[in-house]
Coordinates of C-alpha atoms in Angstrom, one line a residue:
M177 CA 120.8 79.5 69.7
A178 CA 117.8 78.4 71.3
G179 CA 115.6 79.9 68.7
A180 CA 117.4 77.7 66.5
V181 CA 116.8 74.3 68.3
G182 CA 112.9 75.3 68.6
L183 CA 113.6 77.1 72.6
S184 CA 112.2 80.3 71.4
G185 CA 112.2 82.2 74.5
F186 CA 114.5 80.7 76.2
H187 CA 117.6 82.2 77.3
F188 CA 120.2 80.6 78.7
H189 CA 120.4 82.6 82.1
D190 CA 117.1 80.4 82.8
L191 CA 119.6 76.9 83.4
R192 CA 120.5 79.2 86.5
H193 CA 117.1 79.3 88.1
T194 CA 116.8 75.7 86.4
G195 CA 119.9 74.6 88.0
N196 CA 119.6 76.0 91.6
T197 CA 115.8 75.4 91.5
L198 CA 116.4 71.6 91.5
A199 CA 119.5 72.0 94.1
A200 CA 116.9 73.4 96.5
A201 CA 114.0 70.4 96.0
S202 CA 117.1 68.2 96.8
G203 CA 118.0 69.7 100.2
V204 CA 120.5 72.1 99.5
S205 CA 120.8 75.0 102.0
T206 CA 120.2 78.6 101.2
R207 CA 123.8 79.4 102.4
E208 CA 124.9 76.6 100.1
L209 CA 122.6 77.9 97.2
M210 CA 124.4 81.7 98.0
H211 CA 128.0 80.4 97.8
R212 CA 127.2 78.2 94.5
M213 CA 125.6 81.2 93.1
G214 CA 128.4 83.1 94.3
H215 CA 125.8 85.7 95.9
G216 CA 126.5 87.6 99.6
T217 CA 123.1 87.9 101.0
M218 CA 120.0 85.3 101.8
R219 CA 117.8 88.2 99.8
A220 CA 119.7 87.3 96.2
A221 CA 119.6 83.5 96.5
L222 CA 115.9 83.2 97.5
I223 CA 115.7 85.1 94.0
Y224 CA 116.3 82.0 92.5
Q225 CA 114.7 79.3 94.3
H226 CA 110.5 78.5 93.1
A227 CA 108.6 76.3 95.5
T228 CA 107.8 73.5 93.9
N229 CA 104.3 71.1 94.0
E230 CA 106.5 68.4 95.8
R231 CA 107.8 70.6 98.4
D232 CA 104.3 72.3 98.5
R233 CA 103.0 68.9 99.3
E234 CA 105.8 68.0 101.8
I235 CA 105.0 70.8 103.5
A236 CA 101.3 70.6 103.9
G237 CA 101.7 67.2 105.2
R238 CA 103.9 68.0 108.1
W239 CA 101.2 70.8 109.3
T240 CA 98.3 68.4 108.8
A241 CA 100.5 66.0 111.1
A242 CA 101.2 68.7 113.7
S243 CA 97.6 69.8 113.8
A244 CA 96.1 66.4 114.2
E245 CA 98.9 65.3 116.8
R246 CA 97.9 68.4 118.6
A247 CA 94.1 67.6 118.6
D248 CA 94.9 64.4 119.9
V249 CA 97.0 65.9 123.2
D250 CA 93.6 68.4 123.5
R251 CA 91.5 65.8 123.2
A252 CA 93.3 63.7 125.6
W253 CA 93.3 66.8 128.5
H254 CA 89.8 67.1 127.4
A255 CA 89.0 63.9 128.8
I256 CA 91.2 63.9 131.8
G257 CA 89.2 66.9 132.7
T258 CA 91.8 69.6 132.5
Q259 CA 93.7 72.5 129.8
D260 CA 97.0 71.3 128.0
P261 CA 99.5 73.1 130.6
T262 CA 101.4 74.3 127.6

């Protein structure tokens, strides 16, 4: 059927992957995905989640911000001549 409309190599089950990837990207939790897919374990649910470039950029941005904040704290402690007690 997919080949008849020019989608060779496409399988109906691919929609499951796509739907759940879009749900994960929109903020649905792993637990919600498990329920949606009828899976009993997180491992099974994670098979259907795929990292997106947008999510990768978001994670990298948060990491960069946290690193910059930590560097600011270290510089402030250094400026007063002591070390951060944490």
